[in-house]
Every structure is written in structure tokens, then in C-alpha cells.
C-alpha positions as semicolon CSV with decimal commas, in nm:
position;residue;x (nm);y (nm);z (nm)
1;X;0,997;11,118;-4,571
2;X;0,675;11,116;-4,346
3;X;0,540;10,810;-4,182
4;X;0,301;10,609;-4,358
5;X;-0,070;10,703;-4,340
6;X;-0,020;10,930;-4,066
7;X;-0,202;11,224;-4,180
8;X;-0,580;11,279;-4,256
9;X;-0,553;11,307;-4,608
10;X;-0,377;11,018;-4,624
11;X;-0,585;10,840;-4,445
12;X;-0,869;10,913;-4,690
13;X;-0,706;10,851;-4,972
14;X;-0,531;10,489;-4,842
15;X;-0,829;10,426;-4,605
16;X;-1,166;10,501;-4,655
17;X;-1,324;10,396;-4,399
18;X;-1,032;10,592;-4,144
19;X;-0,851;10,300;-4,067
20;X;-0,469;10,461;-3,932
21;X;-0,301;10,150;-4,164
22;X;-0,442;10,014;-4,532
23;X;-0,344;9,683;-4,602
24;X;-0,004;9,807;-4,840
25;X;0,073;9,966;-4,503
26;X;0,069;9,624;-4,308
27;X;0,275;9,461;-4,581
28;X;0,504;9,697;-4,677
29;X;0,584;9,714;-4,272
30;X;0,566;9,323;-4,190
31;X;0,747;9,195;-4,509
32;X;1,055;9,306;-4,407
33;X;1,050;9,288;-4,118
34;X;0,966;8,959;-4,150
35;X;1,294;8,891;-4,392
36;X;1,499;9,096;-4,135
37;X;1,432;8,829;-3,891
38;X;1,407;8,570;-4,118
39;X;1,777;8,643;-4,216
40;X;1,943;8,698;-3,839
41;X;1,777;8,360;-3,767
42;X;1,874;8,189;-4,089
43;X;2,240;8,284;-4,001
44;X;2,209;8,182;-3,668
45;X;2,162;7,814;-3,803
46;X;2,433;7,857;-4,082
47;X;2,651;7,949;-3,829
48;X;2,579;7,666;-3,618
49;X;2,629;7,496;-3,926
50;X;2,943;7,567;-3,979
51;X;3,089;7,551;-3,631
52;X;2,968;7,218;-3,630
53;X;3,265;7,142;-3,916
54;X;3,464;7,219;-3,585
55;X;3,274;6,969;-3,355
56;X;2,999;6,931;-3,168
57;X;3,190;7,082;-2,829
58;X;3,190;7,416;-3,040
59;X;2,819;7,364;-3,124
60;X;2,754;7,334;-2,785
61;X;2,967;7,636;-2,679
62;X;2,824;7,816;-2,899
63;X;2,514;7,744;-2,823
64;X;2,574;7,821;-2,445
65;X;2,747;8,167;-2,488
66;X;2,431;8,301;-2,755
67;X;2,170;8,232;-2,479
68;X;2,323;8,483;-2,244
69;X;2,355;8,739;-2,514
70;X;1,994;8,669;-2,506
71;X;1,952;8,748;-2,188
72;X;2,181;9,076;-2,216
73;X;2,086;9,199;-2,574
74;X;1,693;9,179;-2,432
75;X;1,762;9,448;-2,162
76;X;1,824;9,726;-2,413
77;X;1,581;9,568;-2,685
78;X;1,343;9,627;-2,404
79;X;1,455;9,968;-2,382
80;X;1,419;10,004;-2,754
81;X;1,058;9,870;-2,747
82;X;0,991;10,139;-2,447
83;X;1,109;10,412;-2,689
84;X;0,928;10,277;-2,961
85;X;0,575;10,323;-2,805
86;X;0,613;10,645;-2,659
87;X;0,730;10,800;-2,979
88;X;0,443;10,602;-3,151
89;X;0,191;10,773;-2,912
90;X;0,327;11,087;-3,007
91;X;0,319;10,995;-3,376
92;X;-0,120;10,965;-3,314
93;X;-0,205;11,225;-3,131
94;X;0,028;11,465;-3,368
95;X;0,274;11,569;-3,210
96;X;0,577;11,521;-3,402
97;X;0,838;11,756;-3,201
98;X;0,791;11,528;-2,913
99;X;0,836;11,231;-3,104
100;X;1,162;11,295;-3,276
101;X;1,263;11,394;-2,889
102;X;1,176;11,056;-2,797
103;X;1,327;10,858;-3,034
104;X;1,655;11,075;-2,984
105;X;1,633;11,011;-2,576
106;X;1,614;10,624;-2,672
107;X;1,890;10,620;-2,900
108;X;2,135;10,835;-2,637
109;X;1,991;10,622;-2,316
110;X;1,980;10,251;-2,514
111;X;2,382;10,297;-2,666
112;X;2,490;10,389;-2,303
113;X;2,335;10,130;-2,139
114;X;2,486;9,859;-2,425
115;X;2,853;10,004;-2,311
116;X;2,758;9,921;-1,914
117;X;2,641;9,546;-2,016
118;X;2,951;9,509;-2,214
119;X;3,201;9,619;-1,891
120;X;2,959;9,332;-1,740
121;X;3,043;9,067;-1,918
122;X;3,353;9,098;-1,935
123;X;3,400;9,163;-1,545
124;X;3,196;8,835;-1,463
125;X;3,360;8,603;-1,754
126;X;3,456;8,391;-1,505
127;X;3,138;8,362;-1,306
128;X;2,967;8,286;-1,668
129;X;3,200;8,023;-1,776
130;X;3,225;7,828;-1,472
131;X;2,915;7,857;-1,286
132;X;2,686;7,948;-1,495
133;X;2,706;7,728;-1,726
134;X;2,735;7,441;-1,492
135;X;2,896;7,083;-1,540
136;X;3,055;7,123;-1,926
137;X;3,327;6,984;-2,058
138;X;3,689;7,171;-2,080
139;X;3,664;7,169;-2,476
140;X;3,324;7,323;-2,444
141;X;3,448;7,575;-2,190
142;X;3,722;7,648;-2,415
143;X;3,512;7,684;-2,732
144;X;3,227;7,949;-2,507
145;X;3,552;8,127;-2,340
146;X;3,681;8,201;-2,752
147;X;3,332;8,279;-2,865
148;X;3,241;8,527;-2,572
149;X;3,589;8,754;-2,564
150;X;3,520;8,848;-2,953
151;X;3,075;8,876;-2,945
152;X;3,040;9,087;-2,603
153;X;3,279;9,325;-2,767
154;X;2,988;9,368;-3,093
155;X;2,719;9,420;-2,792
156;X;2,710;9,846;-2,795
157;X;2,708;9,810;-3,211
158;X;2,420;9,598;-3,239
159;X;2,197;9,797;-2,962
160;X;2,313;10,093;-3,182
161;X;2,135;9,913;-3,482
162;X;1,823;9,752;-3,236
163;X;1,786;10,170;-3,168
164;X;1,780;10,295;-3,485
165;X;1,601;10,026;-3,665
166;X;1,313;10,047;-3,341
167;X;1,304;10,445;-3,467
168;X;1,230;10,348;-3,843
169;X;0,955;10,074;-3,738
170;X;0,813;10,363;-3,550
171;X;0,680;10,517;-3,867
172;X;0,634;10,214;-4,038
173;X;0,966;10,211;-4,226
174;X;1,070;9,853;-4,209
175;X;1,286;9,849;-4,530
176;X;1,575;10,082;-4,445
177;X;1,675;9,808;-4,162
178;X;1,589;9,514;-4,372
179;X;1,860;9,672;-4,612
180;X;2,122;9,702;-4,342
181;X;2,041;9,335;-4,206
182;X;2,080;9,183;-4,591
183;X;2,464;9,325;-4,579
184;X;2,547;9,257;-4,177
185;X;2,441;8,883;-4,252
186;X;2,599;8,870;-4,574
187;X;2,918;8,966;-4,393
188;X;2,874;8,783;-4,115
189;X;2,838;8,429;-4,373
190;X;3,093;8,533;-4,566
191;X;3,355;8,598;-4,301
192;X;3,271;8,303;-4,105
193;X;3,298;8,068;-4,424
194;X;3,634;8,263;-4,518
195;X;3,743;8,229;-4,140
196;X;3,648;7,884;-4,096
197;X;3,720;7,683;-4,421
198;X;3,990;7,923;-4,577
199;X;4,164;7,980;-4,236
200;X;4,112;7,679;-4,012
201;X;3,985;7,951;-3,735
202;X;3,745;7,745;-3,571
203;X;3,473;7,911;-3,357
204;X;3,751;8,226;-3,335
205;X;3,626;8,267;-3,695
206;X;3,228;8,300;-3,630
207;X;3,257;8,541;-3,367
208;X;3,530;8,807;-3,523
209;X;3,304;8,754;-3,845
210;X;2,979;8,838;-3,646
211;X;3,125;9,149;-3,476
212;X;3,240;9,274;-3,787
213;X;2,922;9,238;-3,932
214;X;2,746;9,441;-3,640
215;X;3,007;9,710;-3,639
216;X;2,959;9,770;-4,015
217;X;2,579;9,735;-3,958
218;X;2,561;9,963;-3,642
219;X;2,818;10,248;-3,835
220;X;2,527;10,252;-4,155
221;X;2,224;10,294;-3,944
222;X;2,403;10,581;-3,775
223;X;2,421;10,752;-4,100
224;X;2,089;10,676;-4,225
225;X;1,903;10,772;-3,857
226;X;2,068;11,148;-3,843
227;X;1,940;11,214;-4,182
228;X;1,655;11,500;-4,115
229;X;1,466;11,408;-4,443
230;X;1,311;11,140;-4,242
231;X;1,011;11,208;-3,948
232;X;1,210;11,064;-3,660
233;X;1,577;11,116;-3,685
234;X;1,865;11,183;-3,378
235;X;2,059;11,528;-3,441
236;X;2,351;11,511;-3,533
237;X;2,575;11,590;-3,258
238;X;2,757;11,407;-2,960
239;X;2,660;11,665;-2,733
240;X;2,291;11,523;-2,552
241;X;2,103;11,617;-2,237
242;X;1,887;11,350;-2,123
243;X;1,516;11,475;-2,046
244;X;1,418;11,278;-1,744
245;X;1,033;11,331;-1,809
246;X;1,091;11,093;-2,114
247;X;1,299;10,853;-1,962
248;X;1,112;10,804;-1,700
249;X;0,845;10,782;-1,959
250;X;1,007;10,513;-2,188
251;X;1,149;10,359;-1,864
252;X;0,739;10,274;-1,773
253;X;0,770;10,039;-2,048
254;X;1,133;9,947;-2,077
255;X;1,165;9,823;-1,712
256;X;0,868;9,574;-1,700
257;X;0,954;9,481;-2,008
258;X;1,325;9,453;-2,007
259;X;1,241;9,251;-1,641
260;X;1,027;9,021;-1,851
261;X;1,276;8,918;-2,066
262;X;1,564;8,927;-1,842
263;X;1,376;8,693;-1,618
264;X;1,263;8,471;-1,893
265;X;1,585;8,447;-2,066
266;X;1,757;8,359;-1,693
267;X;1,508;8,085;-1,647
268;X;1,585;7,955;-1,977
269;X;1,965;7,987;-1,851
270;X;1,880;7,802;-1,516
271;X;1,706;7,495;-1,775
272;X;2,013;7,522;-1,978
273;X;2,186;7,437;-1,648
274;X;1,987;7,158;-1,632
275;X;2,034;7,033;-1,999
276;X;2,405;7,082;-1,976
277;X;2,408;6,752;-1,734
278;X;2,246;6,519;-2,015
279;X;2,576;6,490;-2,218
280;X;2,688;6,673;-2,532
281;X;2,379;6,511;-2,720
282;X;2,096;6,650;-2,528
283;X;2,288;7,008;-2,530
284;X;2,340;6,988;-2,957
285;X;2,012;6,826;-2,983
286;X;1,859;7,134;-2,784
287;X;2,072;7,368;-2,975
288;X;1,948;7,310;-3,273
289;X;1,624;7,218;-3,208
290;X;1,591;7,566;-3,042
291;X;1,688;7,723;-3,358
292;X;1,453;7,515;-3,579
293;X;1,208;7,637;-3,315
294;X;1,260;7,999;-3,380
295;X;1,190;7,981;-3,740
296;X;0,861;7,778;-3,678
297;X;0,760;8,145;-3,509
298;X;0,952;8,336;-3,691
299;X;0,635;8,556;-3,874
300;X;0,500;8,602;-3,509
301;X;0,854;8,733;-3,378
302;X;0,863;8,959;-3,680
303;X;0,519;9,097;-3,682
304;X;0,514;9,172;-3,308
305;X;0,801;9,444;-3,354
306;X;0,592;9,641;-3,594
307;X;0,254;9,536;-3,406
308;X;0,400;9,770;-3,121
309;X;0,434;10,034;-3,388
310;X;0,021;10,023;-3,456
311;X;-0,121;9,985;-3,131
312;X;0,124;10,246;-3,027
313;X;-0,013;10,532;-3,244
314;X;-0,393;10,380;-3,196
315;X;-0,393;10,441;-2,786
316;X;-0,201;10,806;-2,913
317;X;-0,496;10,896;-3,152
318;X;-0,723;10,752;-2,800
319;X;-0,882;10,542;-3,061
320;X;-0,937;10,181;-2,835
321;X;-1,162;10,058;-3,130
322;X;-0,875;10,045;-3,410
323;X;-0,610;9,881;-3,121
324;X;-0,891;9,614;-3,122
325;X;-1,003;9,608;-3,446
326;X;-0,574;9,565;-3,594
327;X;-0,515;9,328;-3,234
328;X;-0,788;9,111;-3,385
329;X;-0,677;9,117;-3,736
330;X;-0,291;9,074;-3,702
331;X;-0,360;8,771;-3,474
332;X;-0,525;8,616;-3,775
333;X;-0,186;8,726;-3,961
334;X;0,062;8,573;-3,723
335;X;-0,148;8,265;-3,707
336;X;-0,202;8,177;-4,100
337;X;0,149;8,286;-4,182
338;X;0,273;8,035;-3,892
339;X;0,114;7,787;-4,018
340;X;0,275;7,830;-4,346
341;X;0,587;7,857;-4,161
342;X;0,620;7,544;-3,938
343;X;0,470;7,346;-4,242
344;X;0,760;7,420;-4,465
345;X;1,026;7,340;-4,149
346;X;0,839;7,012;-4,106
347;X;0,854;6,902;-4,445
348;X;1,253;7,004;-4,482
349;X;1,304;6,810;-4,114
350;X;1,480;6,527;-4,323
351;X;1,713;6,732;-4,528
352;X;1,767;6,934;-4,241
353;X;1,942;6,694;-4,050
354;X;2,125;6,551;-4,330
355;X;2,300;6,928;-4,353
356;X;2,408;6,909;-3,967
357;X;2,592;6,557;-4,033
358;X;2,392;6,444;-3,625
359;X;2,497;6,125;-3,475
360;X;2,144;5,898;-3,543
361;X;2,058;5,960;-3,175
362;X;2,062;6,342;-3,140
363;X;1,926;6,376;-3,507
364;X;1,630;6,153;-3,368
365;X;1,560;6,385;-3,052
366;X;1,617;6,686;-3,258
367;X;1,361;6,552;-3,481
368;X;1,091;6,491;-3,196
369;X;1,166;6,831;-3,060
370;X;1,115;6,984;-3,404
371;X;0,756;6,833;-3,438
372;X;0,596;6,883;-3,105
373;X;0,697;7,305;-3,111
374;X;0,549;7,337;-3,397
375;X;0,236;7,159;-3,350
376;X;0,158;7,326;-3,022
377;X;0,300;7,655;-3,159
378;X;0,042;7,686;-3,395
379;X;-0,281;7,666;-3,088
380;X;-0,044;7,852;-2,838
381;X;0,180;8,083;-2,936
382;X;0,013;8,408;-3,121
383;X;-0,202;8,415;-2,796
384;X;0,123;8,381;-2,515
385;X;0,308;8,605;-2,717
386;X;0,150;8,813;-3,006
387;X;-0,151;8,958;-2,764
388;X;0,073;9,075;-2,490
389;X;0,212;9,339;-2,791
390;X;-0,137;9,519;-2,731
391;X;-0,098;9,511;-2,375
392;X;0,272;9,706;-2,365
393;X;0,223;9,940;-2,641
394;X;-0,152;10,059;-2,484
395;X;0,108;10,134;-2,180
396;X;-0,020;9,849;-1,916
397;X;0,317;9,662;-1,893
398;X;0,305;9,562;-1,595
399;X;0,072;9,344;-1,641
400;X;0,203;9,103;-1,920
401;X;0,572;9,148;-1,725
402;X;0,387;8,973;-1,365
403;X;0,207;8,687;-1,607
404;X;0,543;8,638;-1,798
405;X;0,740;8,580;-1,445
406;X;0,514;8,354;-1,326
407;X;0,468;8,172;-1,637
408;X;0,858;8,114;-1,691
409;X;0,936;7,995;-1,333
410;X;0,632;7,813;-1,228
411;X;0,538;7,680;-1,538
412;X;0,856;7,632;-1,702
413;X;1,163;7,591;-1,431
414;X;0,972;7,396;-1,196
415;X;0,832;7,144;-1,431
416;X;1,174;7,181;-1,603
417;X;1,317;6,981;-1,277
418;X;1,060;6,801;-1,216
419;X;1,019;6,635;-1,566
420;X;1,363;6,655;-1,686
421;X;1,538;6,530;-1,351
422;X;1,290;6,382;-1,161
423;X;1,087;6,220;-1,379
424;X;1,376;6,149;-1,587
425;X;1,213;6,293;-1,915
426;X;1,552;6,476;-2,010
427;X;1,552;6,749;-2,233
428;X;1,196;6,630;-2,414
429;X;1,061;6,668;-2,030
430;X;1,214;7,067;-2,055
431;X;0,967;7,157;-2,360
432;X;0,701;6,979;-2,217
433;X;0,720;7,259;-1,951
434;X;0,781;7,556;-2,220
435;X;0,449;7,443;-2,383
436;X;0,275;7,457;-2,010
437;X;0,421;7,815;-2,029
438;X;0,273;7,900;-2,331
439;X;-0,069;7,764;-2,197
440;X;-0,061;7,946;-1,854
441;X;-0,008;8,309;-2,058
442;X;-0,247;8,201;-2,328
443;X;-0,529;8,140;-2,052
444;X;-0,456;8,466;-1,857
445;X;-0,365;8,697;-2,146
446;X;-0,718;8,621;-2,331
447;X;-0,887;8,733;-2,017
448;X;-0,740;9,021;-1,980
449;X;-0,792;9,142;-2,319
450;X;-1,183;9,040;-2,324
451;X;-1,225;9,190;-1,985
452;X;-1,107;9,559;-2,135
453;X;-0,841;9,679;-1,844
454;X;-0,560;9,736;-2,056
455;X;-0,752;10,041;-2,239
456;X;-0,706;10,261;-1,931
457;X;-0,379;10,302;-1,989
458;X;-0,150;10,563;-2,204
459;X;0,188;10,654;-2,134
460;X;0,202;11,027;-2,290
């Protein structure tokens, strides 16, 4: 099974006028994608959902314990992403030995690193629980303690999926992970309603149910990405020497990148910090509001994994015209199907909050939290977040990783405190900030896409 429009003939017969990707090729590589994501976010609420039967201390542990996964799952995600564009540079410039190489070194390098961040975790438990985390409540320590033994042991299964479904997206075959993400959250529901309701578990019964759901879902795509029938696959052995030329090569993109989010997800830690001293209320209402928020983006989130994919094998066919020409268009993308998006949120707000069963007071700053994302998310985001995509898979990383840094802790920590505490804005005066985030990378990433520096680069 070859990539999609990858060779010349196929490019005159999708594309006439030699574009590398026809329109079917954009859909049948962003529509799932797009209902991959759609359905690891959708659980995310249902779960949240359903812990909140428990109480809103579990919501709230919850809550705390999933935003440093975050942080750790984004380090080999990063890694994945690195992979993703050196293999997709091979893909354009032909040369489809050193591709299938690539994607195998990823795999290998990604799963080991997973294992390391695991023994992590659990070796600074302590540290997380009760310093991290800050001034919490016993029944909300006890509730992140549960919920973080039983989902840092599912953290080497799901980089094993992130890996292999980062090799299919490669060539623009979206569908084979969409498949595998329709039964890992179908498991993952189902357990944690059978846990929960039949069982009396409590939040015990969300996170055995989600790492059973990865392990299943990690075990499949293992299957599936050994398979030689398709263009990248990993061989099937457990034997593997690591090629240091294309480490280092996906490390030039991994490591700025995995340093972006690692820094960005810690600065959203050190607000959480901040949050956690507002009471139980501004933590829940911040919860949820953050995972209302993530489906108001959710198109952009999806379309920027295979965006990497495109621009990827653009810079490898040295064709700077079609990066710009597909940069351009899938902007336009990201920002009509947003729109769509945080429409259809905004107008289910009210039953929304009937479902979580809020006291009136958090349902009311959930509510104002809700609206103000998505109206600024629809001027800011595509450009703070969607643009950047061009940036890392061209191979000029660095770049987008010094913006991001500054962005999150100038923009976003500092006016965090300052609003938040100081001002005493609480947790409305933390998104304040986020949006001055989004408009600090929005100014400088437009710049540096109109002034042309980010064609010089290319990784292979």
C-alpha cells in the first residue's frame, strides 16, 4: 500500500496541475484524523463526566494528574513529530529505503524513551503529589495519588501507538489509527462505566479502564505497523541498532520541539499551581472549561498532525512554492472548520452544564470561560499554532521552540500572577494571559513566515 499521490503518475492523474496532494487527499487524511482526536477528547470529558458521579475532589484530581501526563506524553509526541518529518522528507525527494529506516529509528528510540519517563514518575510520585501540585486538599491528593499509580503504568503503550500512528500519517494514512482509536475509546467508556457504576470503583475505575484501553490499542498498532505491504513499516524483529546519523537527525526536530512543549505544558503546571489556591470551584471550573476549550480547536489540533505530513514531503521534493501554496490553504481549513466547531460548543453550553450536575457558581465561570476561548480562538489561534507546523516540518525548529518559551512564560505565567493573584482576577485573570500568549506568537510567527527565513532550512 503506497502513500497517497506520491508518485508522478499519480500526481497527474489526481493533480493536474502537479500539486503533491488533490483535495480527496486532504480529506481522506484530515477526516480522521480529525475523528481520532475528536474521540480521545470526547472521552476525556465523558470521563470527567463520570468521575464527577464520585465528586468534585476526584474531578479535580483528575484533572491535576492528566496535565502532567501532558507534560510527559509531549516529550515523546515530540519525538514522534521529529520522526515524522524526516521520513516525510525522504518520502519527496524519493527515497523510500531511507524513509522506512526512519520511521523504524523513531519507533525503537520513541518506545525506549516512554519506559525512562515511566521509571520517572513513579520515582518522583511524591515530589508530584505534594509539591507540585501545591495547596490541595487530602481527598484530592488521595483521588490524583489512585489515578497516577494505574495511568503512568499505560505511558510506554500509548507512545507505542503516538509512534506508529505518526508512521501512517507520514504517508497520508490517517484511517488505520482512526480505527484503533474508535476501539481504545470504546474500551476505555465502557470499562470506566462498568468500573464506576457496576463496581462502585471510583476514580480506581477510570484509570485501570484507560490503561487497558492503551495496552489493547498499543498491542494492534504493533501488528498493523510490521506489516511490509505498507510503504513505511518497522521489521519485525526485537533485535535494532540505532543509526545515530538519524537520530541525531530526528533529534533536530524532536528536541526543540519536545522543549517547546515540555516548557509550555510546565508553565501551564506552574498556573495550575496557582489555580489550585482558588478553592475546589476555580480548579473544576478550569477543568472543564479546559476541556470544552480543546474541542473549540479541536479541527486545528487534528489538522496540524497531518499538516506536518505535507510540508514535510514539500521541503523533501525542495518545492518552497507548494509548502506555501498548502500553508496558505490549510490555514483557511483550520479556520472555517473552527468556526464551525466553537459554534456548535457555544450553542450546547446550556445542556452542557446540565450533564456535569455544577454548583450555579462554577457552572457560571465555566460558562464565561467557555465563551471568551472560543471567541478569541477563532482571530488567534490557527496563526499561534497552525503556522508554526510549516516552520518545524521545513526543519527551522528552533525558531517556533524560542517564540513558544517566551510566549508561555512572559506572556502567560507572568500575567498569570499578576492578574490572577495580584490583581485578584482568579482563574478568568489566567486565560486572559493564555489569550496574550496566543497574540505574542500570532504577531511574531506571521513575520517570520512573510519574511521567507524558514525556507533555508531542510533536515535530510
Amino acid at each position: 500500500m503506497e502513500p497517497i499521490a506520491l508518485s508522478n503518475n499519480e500526481q497527474t492523474a489526481v493533480n493536474p496541475k502537479g500539486y503533491l496532494f488533490s483535495n480527496r487527499d486532504l480529506l481522506r487524511l484530515f477526516l480522521p484524523l480529525t475523528v481520532e482526536q475528536g474521540l480521545e477528547f470526547l472521552v476525556g470529558i465523558i470521563s470527567s463526566v463520570m468521575v464527577a458521579f464520585v465528586g468534585e475532589a476526584a474531578v479535580s484530581g483528575v484533572s491535576l494528574v492528566e496535565s502532567v501526563m501532558a507534560l510527559l506524553i509531549s516529550l515523546f509526541a515530540a519525538l514522534a513529530t521529529g520522526g515524522a518529518v524526516i521520513a516525510g522528507q525522504y518520502l519527496g525527494s524519493k527515497q523510500r529505503r531511507e524513509a522506512r529506516e526512519s520511521a523504524q529509528q523513531m519507533f525503537w528510540f520513541v518506545s525506549i524513551i516512554s519506559i525512562v519517563i515511566m521509571i520517572a514518575v513513579y520515582a518522583a510520585k511524591s515530589f508530584i503529589l505534594f509539591n507540585l501540585f501545591g495547596q490541595i486538599s487530602d481527598e484530592v491528593r488521595r483521588n490524583a495519588d489512585t489515578y497516577l499509580v494505574f495511568v503512568s503504568l499505560s505511558i510506554p503503550f500509548l507512545a507505542a501507538y503516538n509512534a506508529g500512528a505518526a508512521i501512517f500519517r507520514t504517508t497520508g494514512n490517517a484511517i488505520i489509527s482512526m480505527k484503533i482509536a474508535l476501539l481504545m475509546n470504546f474500551i476505555n467508556v465502557a470499562g470506566s462505566a462498568m468500573l464506576l457504576y457496576g463496581f462502585h470503583m471510583g476514580t480506581e475505575g477510570v484509570a485501570i479502564a484507560t490503561l487497558i484501553s492503551r495496552i489493547i490499542a498499543a498491542a494492534i498498532i504493533l501488528v498493523v505497523v510490521v506489516n511490509p505491504d505498507y510503504s513505511l513499516h518497522i521489521q519485525r524483529s526485537l533485535k535494532h541498532k540505532f543509526d545515530w546519523r538519524m537520530i541525531k537527525q530526528i533529534l533536530s526536530i524532536g528536541i526543540p520541539y519536545g522543549l517547546e512543549n515540555s516548557l509550555f505544558f510546565i508553565g501551564r503546571i506552574i498556573v495550575l499551581s496557582l489555580v489550585s489556591t482558588l478553592g475546589t470551584a476555580a480548579i473544576t471550573a478550569n477543568a472543564i472549561g479546559g476541556s470544552l476549550a480543546v474541542f473549540e480547536v479541536l479541527p486545528g489540533v487534528a489538522i496540524n498532525l497531518g499538516f506536518t505530513a505535507i510540508i514535510a514531503r514539500c521541503v523533501g521534493a525542495g518545492d518552497y512554492e507548494q509548502a506555501k501554496y498548502y500553508t496558505k490553504k490549510i490555514m483557511a481549513i483550520v479556520y472555517a472548520s473552527q468556526l464551525v466547531f466553537i459554534s456548535l460548543i457555544l450553542a450546547l453550553l446550556p445542556l452542557i452544564m446540565k450533564v456535569y450536575g455544577l454548583s450555579e457558581a462554577t457552572a457560571e465561570l465555566t460558562r464565561q470561560l467557555a465563551w471568551w476561548h472560543g471567541v478569541i480562538a477563532i482571530i488567534l489561534w490557527p496563526f499561534a499554532y497552525t503556522l508554526p507546523v510549516t516552520f518545524r516540518a521545513a526543519g527551522d525548529a528552533k525558531y517556533p521552540m524560542a517564540i513558544g518559551i517566551m510566549a508561555m512564560f512572559l506572556c502567560r505565567v507572568v500575567l498569570a500572577y499578576l492578574l490572577g493573584a495580584h490583581f485578584h482576577m482568579g482563574v478568568f485573570g489566567t486565560w486572559i494571559a493564555m489569550f496574550s500568549d496566543w497574540g505574542f506568537r500570532f504577531i511574531l510567527f506571521t513575520y517570520r513566515y512573510f519574511n521567507g527565513k524558514w525556507m533555508r532550512y531542510r533536515v535530510i
